[in-house]
Amino acid sequence: MTTIADRIHLHLLSDSTGETLEMLAKAALAQFDDADVVRHFWPMVRSRQHLDRIVPELKANPGLVLFTLVNPEARARLEEVCTKNGLPAVPILDRVTEALEKALGQEAHGRPGRQHQMDKAYFERVEAIQFTIAHDDGIGWENWEEADIILAGVSRSSKTPTSIYLANRGFKVANIPLVVESPPPPKLFELSKPLVVGLTTAPERLVQIRRNRLLTLNEQSQTAYIDNERVKSEVAFARRMFADNGWPVIDVTRRSIEETAAAIIRLCSERSHKSGGDFEGVKAI
């Protein structure tokens, strides 16, 4: 049983939105079981004056301080406060930035929130999200050649959430549900630019997901949609199509959306390298 003594306060201070800081903290905390952590989130800290308003909270709730501050004055003030009050403070991007400076032979600019600037990459991500939303569930197949990735799979095989996740990483994605009685548009087999990826999953798991979906919609549970043999046939139909067309296949049964997306991005990279093209990779958000 966790006691008050086992609880720690985790202060996250960022000079930008704090998204990077939160993700890193979450990834690190995932390595610990039943950690009782009280998070204190302080975004957009860009001046000593702002930091001074936070200092009383640091003193009142002593704990671990993780920060990404590039303003020298604010950073010096934070380090001074932490040292004086015995608070461990970790500048989580310093080692990475130092390594990049050495590898690139240049100094980092030290601009807060630079990854969130409304530059070309930002607008490309917005365009990717708009494209992906407009080409969900087989819609707009006439424009599929403009996509970077096409996801194909039976109903409830994580096509839409994976598409949205990839769109947030800058990829234009379309997806198409594979239905035995309704063949996909011929366009799907004629594409040259997009990478077509098949998503599959274990029939038993698919039945469970579909049954839960019907329950949330208050619909009848005894339908062909969740019939075991029927679902097995659907999955087999999709797998044959993947094999016949030489499309890479990802089994999402035990994968999170993030893991599936990472595998797809890797496929994009490998395809680009084989074709001799340049792969820009994932754009920071």
PDB file of C-alpha atoms in Angstrom:
ATOM      1  CA  MET A   1       0.000   0.000   0.000  1.00  0.00           C
ATOM      2  CA  THR A   2       1.361   3.407  -0.982  1.00  0.00           C
ATOM      3  CA  THR A   3       1.781   5.907   1.859  1.00  0.00           C
ATOM      4  CA  ILE A   4       2.261   9.662   1.858  1.00  0.00           C
ATOM      5  CA  ALA A   5       5.962   9.040   2.449  1.00  0.00           C
ATOM      6  CA  ASP A   6       6.153   7.150  -0.859  1.00  0.00           C
ATOM      7  CA  ARG A   7       4.627  10.035  -2.798  1.00  0.00           C
ATOM      8  CA  ILE A   8       6.858  12.362  -4.773  1.00  0.00           C
ATOM      9  CA  HIS A   9       6.225  15.724  -6.353  1.00  0.00           C
ATOM     10  CA  LEU A  10       7.371  16.090  -9.950  1.00  0.00           C
ATOM     11  CA  HIS A  11       7.725  19.646 -11.249  1.00  0.00           C
ATOM     12  CA  LEU A  12       7.819  20.073 -15.024  1.00  0.00           C
ATOM     13  CA  LEU A  13       9.000  23.523 -16.148  1.00  0.00           C
ATOM     14  CA  SER A  14       9.105  24.466 -19.814  1.00  0.00           C
ATOM     15  CA  ASP A  15       9.602  27.667 -21.780  1.00  0.00           C
ATOM     16  CA  SER A  16       7.209  26.336 -24.436  1.00  0.00           C
ATOM     17  CA  THR A  17       4.079  24.193 -24.377  1.00  0.00           C
ATOM     18  CA  GLY A  18       5.800  21.500 -22.333  1.00  0.00           C
ATOM     19  CA  GLU A  19       4.635  18.725 -24.628  1.00  0.00           C
ATOM     20  CA  THR A  20       8.136  17.287 -25.064  1.00  0.00           C
ATOM     21  CA  LEU A  21       8.745  17.429 -21.334  1.00  0.00           C
ATOM     22  CA  GLU A  22       5.471  15.684 -20.543  1.00  0.00           C
ATOM     23  CA  MET A  23       6.118  12.898 -23.046  1.00  0.00           C
ATOM     24  CA  LEU A  24       9.599  12.225 -21.681  1.00  0.00           C
ATOM     25  CA  ALA A  25       8.361  12.246 -18.099  1.00  0.00           C
ATOM     26  CA  LYS A  26       5.530   9.886 -18.988  1.00  0.00           C
ATOM     27  CA  ALA A  27       7.901   7.513 -20.785  1.00  0.00           C
ATOM     28  CA  ALA A  28      10.267   7.459 -17.812  1.00  0.00           C
ATOM     29  CA  LEU A  29       7.489   6.971 -15.236  1.00  0.00           C
ATOM     30  CA  ALA A  30       6.156   4.014 -17.230  1.00  0.00           C
ATOM     31  CA  GLN A  31       9.246   2.110 -16.085  1.00  0.00           C
ATOM     32  CA  PHE A  32       8.046   2.172 -12.481  1.00  0.00           C
ATOM     33  CA  ASP A  33       5.183   0.193 -10.962  1.00  0.00           C
ATOM     34  CA  ASP A  34       2.547   1.942  -8.867  1.00  0.00           C
ATOM     35  CA  ALA A  35       4.490   5.190  -8.662  1.00  0.00           C
ATOM     36  CA  ASP A  36       2.522   7.762  -6.652  1.00  0.00           C
ATOM     37  CA  VAL A  37       3.527  10.966  -8.413  1.00  0.00           C
ATOM     38  CA  VAL A  38       1.947  14.383  -7.998  1.00  0.00           C
ATOM     39  CA  ARG A  39       2.700  16.354 -11.156  1.00  0.00           C
ATOM     40  CA  HIS A  40       3.033  20.120 -11.217  1.00  0.00           C
ATOM     41  CA  PHE A  41       3.050  21.450 -14.766  1.00  0.00           C
ATOM     42  CA  TRP A  42       4.510  24.890 -15.501  1.00  0.00           C
ATOM     43  CA  PRO A  43       4.508  25.745 -19.227  1.00  0.00           C
ATOM     44  CA  MET A  44       5.558  28.970 -21.003  1.00  0.00           C
ATOM     45  CA  VAL A  45       8.096  29.988 -18.346  1.00  0.00           C
ATOM     46  CA  ARG A  46      10.155  32.530 -20.279  1.00  0.00           C
ATOM     47  CA  SER A  47      11.326  35.062 -17.719  1.00  0.00           C
ATOM     48  CA  ARG A  48      12.801  35.290 -14.254  1.00  0.00           C
ATOM     49  CA  GLN A  49       9.678  37.161 -13.121  1.00  0.00           C
ATOM     50  CA  HIS A  50       7.464  34.248 -14.173  1.00  0.00           C
ATOM     51  CA  LEU A  51       9.793  31.787 -12.488  1.00  0.00           C
ATOM     52  CA  ASP A  52       9.752  33.775  -9.248  1.00  0.00           C
ATOM     53  CA  ARG A  53       5.973  33.281  -9.086  1.00  0.00           C
ATOM     54  CA  ILE A  54       6.538  29.510  -9.209  1.00  0.00           C
ATOM     55  CA  VAL A  55       9.284  29.369  -6.562  1.00  0.00           C
ATOM     56  CA  PRO A  56       6.857  29.319  -3.576  1.00  0.00           C
ATOM     57  CA  GLU A  57       5.187  26.229  -5.043  1.00  0.00           C
ATOM     58  CA  LEU A  58       8.552  24.497  -5.444  1.00  0.00           C
ATOM     59  CA  LYS A  59       9.348  25.207  -1.803  1.00  0.00           C
ATOM     60  CA  ALA A  60       5.910  24.149  -0.579  1.00  0.00           C
ATOM     61  CA  ASN A  61       6.017  20.880  -2.550  1.00  0.00           C
ATOM     62  CA  PRO A  62       9.658  19.785  -2.675  1.00  0.00           C
ATOM     63  CA  GLY A  63      10.453  17.082  -5.190  1.00  0.00           C
ATOM     64  CA  LEU A  64      12.171  16.372  -8.495  1.00  0.00           C
ATOM     65  CA  VAL A  65      12.407  19.222 -11.012  1.00  0.00           C
ATOM     66  CA  LEU A  66      12.640  18.496 -14.731  1.00  0.00           C
ATOM     67  CA  PHE A  67      13.056  21.489 -16.993  1.00  0.00           C
ATOM     68  CA  THR A  68      13.652  22.757 -20.513  1.00  0.00           C
ATOM     69  CA  LEU A  69      14.579  26.429 -20.139  1.00  0.00           C
ATOM     70  CA  VAL A  70      16.830  28.253 -22.585  1.00  0.00           C
ATOM     71  CA  ASN A  71      16.532  31.735 -21.067  1.00  0.00           C
ATOM     72  CA  PRO A  72      19.867  32.081 -19.181  1.00  0.00           C
ATOM     73  CA  GLU A  73      18.448  34.300 -16.434  1.00  0.00           C
ATOM     74  CA  ALA A  74      15.419  32.100 -15.749  1.00  0.00           C
ATOM     75  CA  ARG A  75      17.545  28.981 -15.858  1.00  0.00           C
ATOM     76  CA  ALA A  76      20.162  30.398 -13.492  1.00  0.00           C
ATOM     77  CA  ARG A  77      17.426  31.447 -11.080  1.00  0.00           C
ATOM     78  CA  LEU A  78      15.835  27.978 -11.135  1.00  0.00           C
ATOM     79  CA  GLU A  79      19.157  26.239 -10.529  1.00  0.00           C
ATOM     80  CA  GLU A  80      19.892  28.643  -7.679  1.00  0.00           C
ATOM     81  CA  VAL A  81      16.527  27.950  -6.013  1.00  0.00           C
ATOM     82  CA  CYS A  82      16.865  24.186  -6.441  1.00  0.00           C
ATOM     83  CA  THR A  83      20.404  24.144  -5.015  1.00  0.00           C
ATOM     84  CA  LYS A  84      19.409  26.288  -2.048  1.00  0.00           C
ATOM     85  CA  ASN A  85      16.411  24.075  -1.231  1.00  0.00           C
ATOM     86  CA  GLY A  86      18.063  20.740  -1.957  1.00  0.00           C
ATOM     87  CA  LEU A  87      15.832  19.967  -4.924  1.00  0.00           C
ATOM     88  CA  PRO A  88      17.297  17.727  -7.648  1.00  0.00           C
ATOM     89  CA  ALA A  89      16.950  19.526 -10.997  1.00  0.00           C
ATOM     90  CA  VAL A  90      17.447  17.854 -14.373  1.00  0.00           C
ATOM     91  CA  PRO A  91      17.795  19.791 -17.659  1.00  0.00           C
ATOM     92  CA  ILE A  92      16.518  16.927 -19.766  1.00  0.00           C
ATOM     93  CA  LEU A  93      17.589  18.152 -23.216  1.00  0.00           C
ATOM     94  CA  ASP A  94      21.115  19.309 -22.354  1.00  0.00           C
ATOM     95  CA  ARG A  95      22.944  16.077 -23.151  1.00  0.00           C
ATOM     96  CA  VAL A  96      21.150  15.670 -26.457  1.00  0.00           C
ATOM     97  CA  THR A  97      21.727  19.305 -27.432  1.00  0.00           C
ATOM     98  CA  GLU A  98      25.416  19.095 -26.516  1.00  0.00           C
ATOM     99  CA  ALA A  99      25.843  15.922 -28.574  1.00  0.00           C
ATOM    100  CA  LEU A 100      24.149  17.550 -31.565  1.00  0.00           C
ATOM    101  CA  GLU A 101      26.299  20.678 -31.244  1.00  0.00           C
ATOM    102  CA  LYS A 102      29.392  18.497 -31.358  1.00  0.00           C
ATOM    103  CA  ALA A 103      28.134  16.397 -34.268  1.00  0.00           C
ATOM    104  CA  LEU A 104      26.918  19.393 -36.305  1.00  0.00           C
ATOM    105  CA  GLY A 105      29.788  21.697 -35.432  1.00  0.00           C
ATOM    106  CA  GLN A 106      27.537  24.575 -34.470  1.00  0.00           C
ATOM    107  CA  GLU A 107      25.873  26.037 -31.394  1.00  0.00           C
ATOM    108  CA  ALA A 108      22.191  25.592 -30.666  1.00  0.00           C
ATOM    109  CA  HIS A 109      20.137  28.754 -31.142  1.00  0.00           C
ATOM    110  CA  GLY A 110      18.489  28.565 -27.736  1.00  0.00           C
ATOM    111  CA  ARG A 111      15.112  29.780 -28.941  1.00  0.00           C
ATOM    112  CA  PRO A 112      12.216  28.694 -26.684  1.00  0.00           C
ATOM    113  CA  GLY A 113       9.480  26.737 -28.426  1.00  0.00           C
ATOM    114  CA  ARG A 114      11.262  26.779 -31.756  1.00  0.00           C
ATOM    115  CA  GLN A 115       9.770  23.397 -32.693  1.00  0.00           C
ATOM    116  CA  HIS A 116       6.308  24.979 -32.504  1.00  0.00           C
ATOM    117  CA  GLN A 117       6.984  27.792 -34.950  1.00  0.00           C
ATOM    118  CA  MET A 118       4.452  28.310 -37.713  1.00  0.00           C
ATOM    119  CA  ASP A 119       6.968  27.479 -40.420  1.00  0.00           C
ATOM    120  CA  LYS A 120       6.663  25.411 -43.585  1.00  0.00           C
ATOM    121  CA  ALA A 121       6.730  22.142 -41.639  1.00  0.00           C
ATOM    122  CA  TYR A 122       3.887  23.353 -39.414  1.00  0.00           C
ATOM    123  CA  PHE A 123       1.623  24.110 -42.355  1.00  0.00           C
ATOM    124  CA  GLU A 124       2.559  20.806 -43.991  1.00  0.00           C
ATOM    125  CA  ARG A 125       1.326  19.012 -40.867  1.00  0.00           C
ATOM    126  CA  VAL A 126      -1.913  20.971 -40.940  1.00  0.00           C
ATOM    127  CA  GLU A 127      -2.369  20.042 -44.591  1.00  0.00           C
ATOM    128  CA  ALA A 128      -1.628  16.385 -43.791  1.00  0.00           C
ATOM    129  CA  ILE A 129      -4.276  16.344 -41.051  1.00  0.00           C
ATOM    130  CA  GLN A 130      -6.861  17.944 -43.329  1.00  0.00           C
ATOM    131  CA  PHE A 131      -6.098  15.448 -46.098  1.00  0.00           C
ATOM    132  CA  THR A 132      -6.301  12.491 -43.733  1.00  0.00           C
ATOM    133  CA  ILE A 133      -9.647  13.513 -42.258  1.00  0.00           C
ATOM    134  CA  ALA A 134     -11.051  14.036 -45.746  1.00  0.00           C
ATOM    135  CA  HIS A 135      -9.887  10.585 -46.883  1.00  0.00           C
ATOM    136  CA  ASP A 136     -11.060   8.420 -43.995  1.00  0.00           C
ATOM    137  CA  ASP A 137     -12.917   5.152 -44.505  1.00  0.00           C
ATOM    138  CA  GLY A 138     -12.498   5.012 -48.284  1.00  0.00           C
ATOM    139  CA  ILE A 139     -13.705   8.549 -48.971  1.00  0.00           C
ATOM    140  CA  GLY A 140     -12.057  10.533 -51.769  1.00  0.00           C
ATOM    141  CA  TRP A 141     -10.340   7.566 -53.384  1.00  0.00           C
ATOM    142  CA  GLU A 142      -9.920   9.596 -56.574  1.00  0.00           C
ATOM    143  CA  ASN A 143      -7.156  11.552 -54.784  1.00  0.00           C
ATOM    144  CA  TRP A 144      -5.307   8.616 -53.275  1.00  0.00           C
ATOM    145  CA  GLU A 145      -2.261   9.179 -55.468  1.00  0.00           C
ATOM    146  CA  GLU A 146      -1.611  12.359 -53.455  1.00  0.00           C
ATOM    147  CA  ALA A 147      -1.294  10.366 -50.230  1.00  0.00           C
ATOM    148  CA  ASP A 148       1.965   9.275 -48.622  1.00  0.00           C
ATOM    149  CA  ILE A 149       0.398   6.190 -47.057  1.00  0.00           C
ATOM    150  CA  ILE A 150      -2.719   4.089 -47.660  1.00  0.00           C
ATOM    151  CA  LEU A 151      -3.890   1.835 -44.824  1.00  0.00           C
ATOM    152  CA  ALA A 152      -6.077  -1.129 -45.728  1.00  0.00           C
ATOM    153  CA  GLY A 153      -7.785  -3.571 -43.407  1.00  0.00           C
ATOM    154  CA  VAL A 154     -11.060  -4.986 -42.195  1.00  0.00           C
ATOM    155  CA  SER A 155     -13.383  -3.000 -39.966  1.00  0.00           C
ATOM    156  CA  ARG A 156     -11.995  -2.135 -36.493  1.00  0.00           C
ATOM    157  CA  SER A 157      -8.373  -2.890 -37.338  1.00  0.00           C
ATOM    158  CA  SER A 158      -7.175   0.526 -36.061  1.00  0.00           C
ATOM    159  CA  LYS A 159      -7.019   2.208 -39.476  1.00  0.00           C
ATOM    160  CA  THR A 160      -8.538   5.558 -38.503  1.00  0.00           C
ATOM    161  CA  PRO A 161      -6.669   6.219 -35.227  1.00  0.00           C
ATOM    162  CA  THR A 162      -3.403   5.151 -36.850  1.00  0.00           C
ATOM    163  CA  SER A 163      -4.098   7.445 -39.790  1.00  0.00           C
ATOM    164  CA  ILE A 164      -4.735  10.412 -37.504  1.00  0.00           C
ATOM    165  CA  TYR A 165      -1.599   9.709 -35.503  1.00  0.00           C
ATOM    166  CA  LEU A 166       0.505   9.557 -38.676  1.00  0.00           C
ATOM    167  CA  ALA A 167      -1.121  12.750 -39.954  1.00  0.00           C
ATOM    168  CA  ASN A 168       0.009  14.521 -36.802  1.00  0.00           C
ATOM    169  CA  ARG A 169       3.523  13.433 -37.714  1.00  0.00           C
ATOM    170  CA  GLY A 170       3.226  15.063 -41.139  1.00  0.00           C
ATOM    171  CA  PHE A 171       2.058  12.179 -43.356  1.00  0.00           C
ATOM    172  CA  LYS A 172      -0.908  12.384 -45.704  1.00  0.00           C
ATOM    173  CA  VAL A 173      -2.840   9.185 -45.040  1.00  0.00           C
ATOM    174  CA  ALA A 174      -5.947   7.607 -46.535  1.00  0.00           C
ATOM    175  CA  ASN A 175      -7.545   4.386 -45.347  1.00  0.00           C
ATOM    176  CA  ILE A 176      -9.912   1.872 -46.882  1.00  0.00           C
ATOM    177  CA  PRO A 177     -12.031  -0.806 -45.150  1.00  0.00           C
ATOM    178  CA  LEU A 178     -11.838  -4.191 -46.851  1.00  0.00           C
ATOM    179  CA  VAL A 179     -15.251  -5.814 -47.180  1.00  0.00           C
ATOM    180  CA  VAL A 180     -15.733  -9.213 -48.797  1.00  0.00           C
ATOM    181  CA  GLU A 181     -18.980  -8.225 -50.556  1.00  0.00           C
ATOM    182  CA  SER A 182     -17.674  -4.850 -51.729  1.00  0.00           C
ATOM    183  CA  PRO A 183     -14.301  -4.873 -53.533  1.00  0.00           C
ATOM    184  CA  PRO A 184     -12.200  -1.713 -53.124  1.00  0.00           C
ATOM    185  CA  PRO A 185     -11.912   0.763 -56.007  1.00  0.00           C
ATOM    186  CA  PRO A 186      -9.543  -0.404 -58.775  1.00  0.00           C
ATOM    187  CA  LYS A 187      -7.504   2.716 -58.013  1.00  0.00           C
ATOM    188  CA  LEU A 188      -6.110   0.958 -54.949  1.00  0.00           C
ATOM    189  CA  PHE A 189      -4.190  -1.490 -57.162  1.00  0.00           C
ATOM    190  CA  GLU A 190      -2.866   1.176 -59.526  1.00  0.00           C
ATOM    191  CA  LEU A 191      -1.133   3.503 -57.052  1.00  0.00           C
ATOM    192  CA  SER A 192       2.556   4.311 -57.506  1.00  0.00           C
ATOM    193  CA  LYS A 193       3.381   7.086 -55.015  1.00  0.00           C
ATOM    194  CA  PRO A 194       1.715   6.014 -51.738  1.00  0.00           C
ATOM    195  CA  LEU A 195       2.949   3.142 -49.631  1.00  0.00           C
ATOM    196  CA  VAL A 196       0.029   0.730 -49.180  1.00  0.00           C
ATOM    197  CA  VAL A 197       0.153  -1.078 -45.829  1.00  0.00           C
ATOM    198  CA  GLY A 198      -2.165  -3.853 -44.720  1.00  0.00           C
ATOM    199  CA  LEU A 199      -3.339  -3.941 -41.104  1.00  0.00           C
ATOM    200  CA  THR A 200      -4.463  -7.244 -39.679  1.00  0.00           C
ATOM    201  CA  THR A 201      -5.342  -8.613 -36.276  1.00  0.00           C
ATOM    202  CA  ALA A 202      -6.306 -11.858 -34.575  1.00  0.00           C
ATOM    203  CA  PRO A 203      -9.949 -12.785 -35.319  1.00  0.00           C
ATOM    204  CA  GLU A 204     -10.663 -13.457 -31.653  1.00  0.00           C
ATOM    205  CA  ARG A 205      -9.440 -10.028 -30.679  1.00  0.00           C
ATOM    206  CA  LEU A 206     -11.371  -8.447 -33.533  1.00  0.00           C
ATOM    207  CA  VAL A 207     -14.612 -10.075 -32.382  1.00  0.00           C
ATOM    208  CA  GLN A 208     -14.076  -8.710 -28.888  1.00  0.00           C
ATOM    209  CA  ILE A 209     -13.425  -5.175 -30.168  1.00  0.00           C
ATOM    210  CA  ARG A 210     -16.478  -5.285 -32.441  1.00  0.00           C
ATOM    211  CA  ARG A 211     -18.697  -6.614 -29.680  1.00  0.00           C
ATOM    212  CA  ASN A 212     -17.633  -3.775 -27.393  1.00  0.00           C
ATOM    213  CA  ARG A 213     -18.302  -1.336 -30.197  1.00  0.00           C
ATOM    214  CA  LEU A 214     -21.849  -2.624 -30.642  1.00  0.00           C
ATOM    215  CA  LEU A 215     -22.481  -2.397 -26.926  1.00  0.00           C
ATOM    216  CA  THR A 216     -21.439   1.264 -26.855  1.00  0.00           C
ATOM    217  CA  LEU A 217     -23.851   1.911 -29.719  1.00  0.00           C
ATOM    218  CA  ASN A 218     -26.640  -0.047 -27.993  1.00  0.00           C
ATOM    219  CA  GLU A 219     -27.008  -2.263 -31.037  1.00  0.00           C
ATOM    220  CA  GLN A 220     -27.832  -5.952 -31.244  1.00  0.00           C
ATOM    221  CA  SER A 221     -24.899  -8.202 -30.449  1.00  0.00           C
ATOM    222  CA  GLN A 222     -26.012 -11.206 -32.518  1.00  0.00           C
ATOM    223  CA  THR A 223     -24.962 -10.175 -36.003  1.00  0.00           C
ATOM    224  CA  ALA A 224     -22.626 -11.452 -38.705  1.00  0.00           C
ATOM    225  CA  TYR A 225     -20.367  -8.542 -37.769  1.00  0.00           C
ATOM    226  CA  ILE A 226     -19.178 -10.487 -34.711  1.00  0.00           C
ATOM    227  CA  ASP A 227     -19.709 -14.051 -35.904  1.00  0.00           C
ATOM    228  CA  ASN A 228     -16.473 -15.951 -35.298  1.00  0.00           C
ATOM    229  CA  GLU A 229     -16.395 -17.817 -38.598  1.00  0.00           C
ATOM    230  CA  ARG A 230     -17.456 -14.762 -40.524  1.00  0.00           C
ATOM    231  CA  VAL A 231     -14.702 -12.653 -38.964  1.00  0.00           C
ATOM    232  CA  LYS A 232     -12.110 -15.341 -39.704  1.00  0.00           C
ATOM    233  CA  SER A 233     -13.183 -15.256 -43.342  1.00  0.00           C
ATOM    234  CA  GLU A 234     -12.858 -11.467 -43.440  1.00  0.00           C
ATOM    235  CA  VAL A 235      -9.346 -11.573 -42.013  1.00  0.00           C
ATOM    236  CA  ALA A 236      -8.334 -14.345 -44.431  1.00  0.00           C
ATOM    237  CA  PHE A 237      -9.799 -12.350 -47.352  1.00  0.00           C
ATOM    238  CA  ALA A 238      -7.758  -9.302 -46.384  1.00  0.00           C
ATOM    239  CA  ARG A 239      -4.568 -11.306 -45.921  1.00  0.00           C
ATOM    240  CA  ARG A 240      -4.939 -12.846 -49.384  1.00  0.00           C
ATOM    241  CA  MET A 241      -5.310  -9.381 -50.875  1.00  0.00           C
ATOM    242  CA  PHE A 242      -2.192  -8.177 -49.057  1.00  0.00           C
ATOM    243  CA  ALA A 243      -0.195 -11.177 -50.280  1.00  0.00           C
ATOM    244  CA  ASP A 244      -1.482 -10.988 -53.874  1.00  0.00           C
ATOM    245  CA  ASN A 245      -0.373  -7.356 -54.128  1.00  0.00           C
ATOM    246  CA  GLY A 246       2.869  -7.643 -52.211  1.00  0.00           C
ATOM    247  CA  TRP A 247       1.828  -5.080 -49.602  1.00  0.00           C
ATOM    248  CA  PRO A 248       3.648  -5.070 -46.264  1.00  0.00           C
ATOM    249  CA  VAL A 249       1.473  -6.287 -43.400  1.00  0.00           C
ATOM    250  CA  ILE A 250       1.425  -5.225 -39.761  1.00  0.00           C
ATOM    251  CA  ASP A 251      -0.335  -7.297 -37.132  1.00  0.00           C
ATOM    252  CA  VAL A 252      -1.898  -4.809 -34.701  1.00  0.00           C
ATOM    253  CA  THR A 253      -3.196  -7.428 -32.253  1.00  0.00           C
ATOM    254  CA  ARG A 254      -0.706  -6.579 -29.517  1.00  0.00           C
ATOM    255  CA  ARG A 255       0.478  -3.200 -30.755  1.00  0.00           C
ATOM    256  CA  SER A 256      -0.474   0.239 -29.552  1.00  0.00           C
ATOM    257  CA  ILE A 257      -1.318   2.915 -32.115  1.00  0.00           C
ATOM    258  CA  GLU A 258       2.094   4.464 -31.515  1.00  0.00           C
ATOM    259  CA  GLU A 259       3.872   1.158 -32.135  1.00  0.00           C
ATOM    260  CA  THR A 260       1.916   0.528 -35.328  1.00  0.00           C
ATOM    261  CA  ALA A 261       2.687   4.036 -36.577  1.00  0.00           C
ATOM    262  CA  ALA A 262       6.384   3.601 -35.780  1.00  0.00           C
ATOM    263  CA  ALA A 263       6.471   0.389 -37.813  1.00  0.00           C
ATOM    264  CA  ILE A 264       4.781   2.145 -40.752  1.00  0.00           C
ATOM    265  CA  ILE A 265       7.216   5.064 -40.601  1.00  0.00           C
ATOM    266  CA  ARG A 266      10.079   2.588 -40.667  1.00  0.00           C
ATOM    267  CA  LEU A 267       8.594   0.968 -43.779  1.00  0.00           C
ATOM    268  CA  CYS A 268       8.387   4.402 -45.416  1.00  0.00           C
ATOM    269  CA  SER A 269      12.024   5.042 -44.598  1.00  0.00           C
ATOM    270  CA  GLU A 270      13.154   1.677 -45.961  1.00  0.00           C
ATOM    271  CA  ARG A 271      11.137   2.176 -49.131  1.00  0.00           C
ATOM    272  CA  SER A 272      12.632   5.614 -49.657  1.00  0.00           C
ATOM    273  CA  HIS A 273      16.185   4.372 -49.188  1.00  0.00           C
ATOM    274  CA  LYS A 274      15.658   1.511 -51.634  1.00  0.00           C
ATOM    275  CA  SER A 275      14.361   3.915 -54.260  1.00  0.00           C
ATOM    276  CA  GLY A 276      17.264   6.290 -53.688  1.00  0.00           C
ATOM    277  CA  GLY A 277      14.996   9.074 -52.491  1.00  0.00           C
ATOM    278  CA  ASP A 278      15.319  11.385 -49.519  1.00  0.00           C
ATOM    279  CA  PHE A 279      13.240  10.553 -46.476  1.00  0.00           C
ATOM    280  CA  GLU A 280      12.619  13.555 -44.262  1.00  0.00           C
ATOM    281  CA  GLY A 281      11.332  11.369 -41.470  1.00  0.00           C
ATOM    282  CA  VAL A 282       9.034  12.483 -38.700  1.00  0.00           C
ATOM    283  CA  LYS A 283       8.537  16.192 -38.186  1.00  0.00           C
ATOM    284  CA  ALA A 284       8.652  17.336 -34.585  1.00  0.00           C
ATOM    285  CA  ILE A 285       5.409  18.610 -33.152  1.00  0.00           C
TER     286      ILE A 285
END
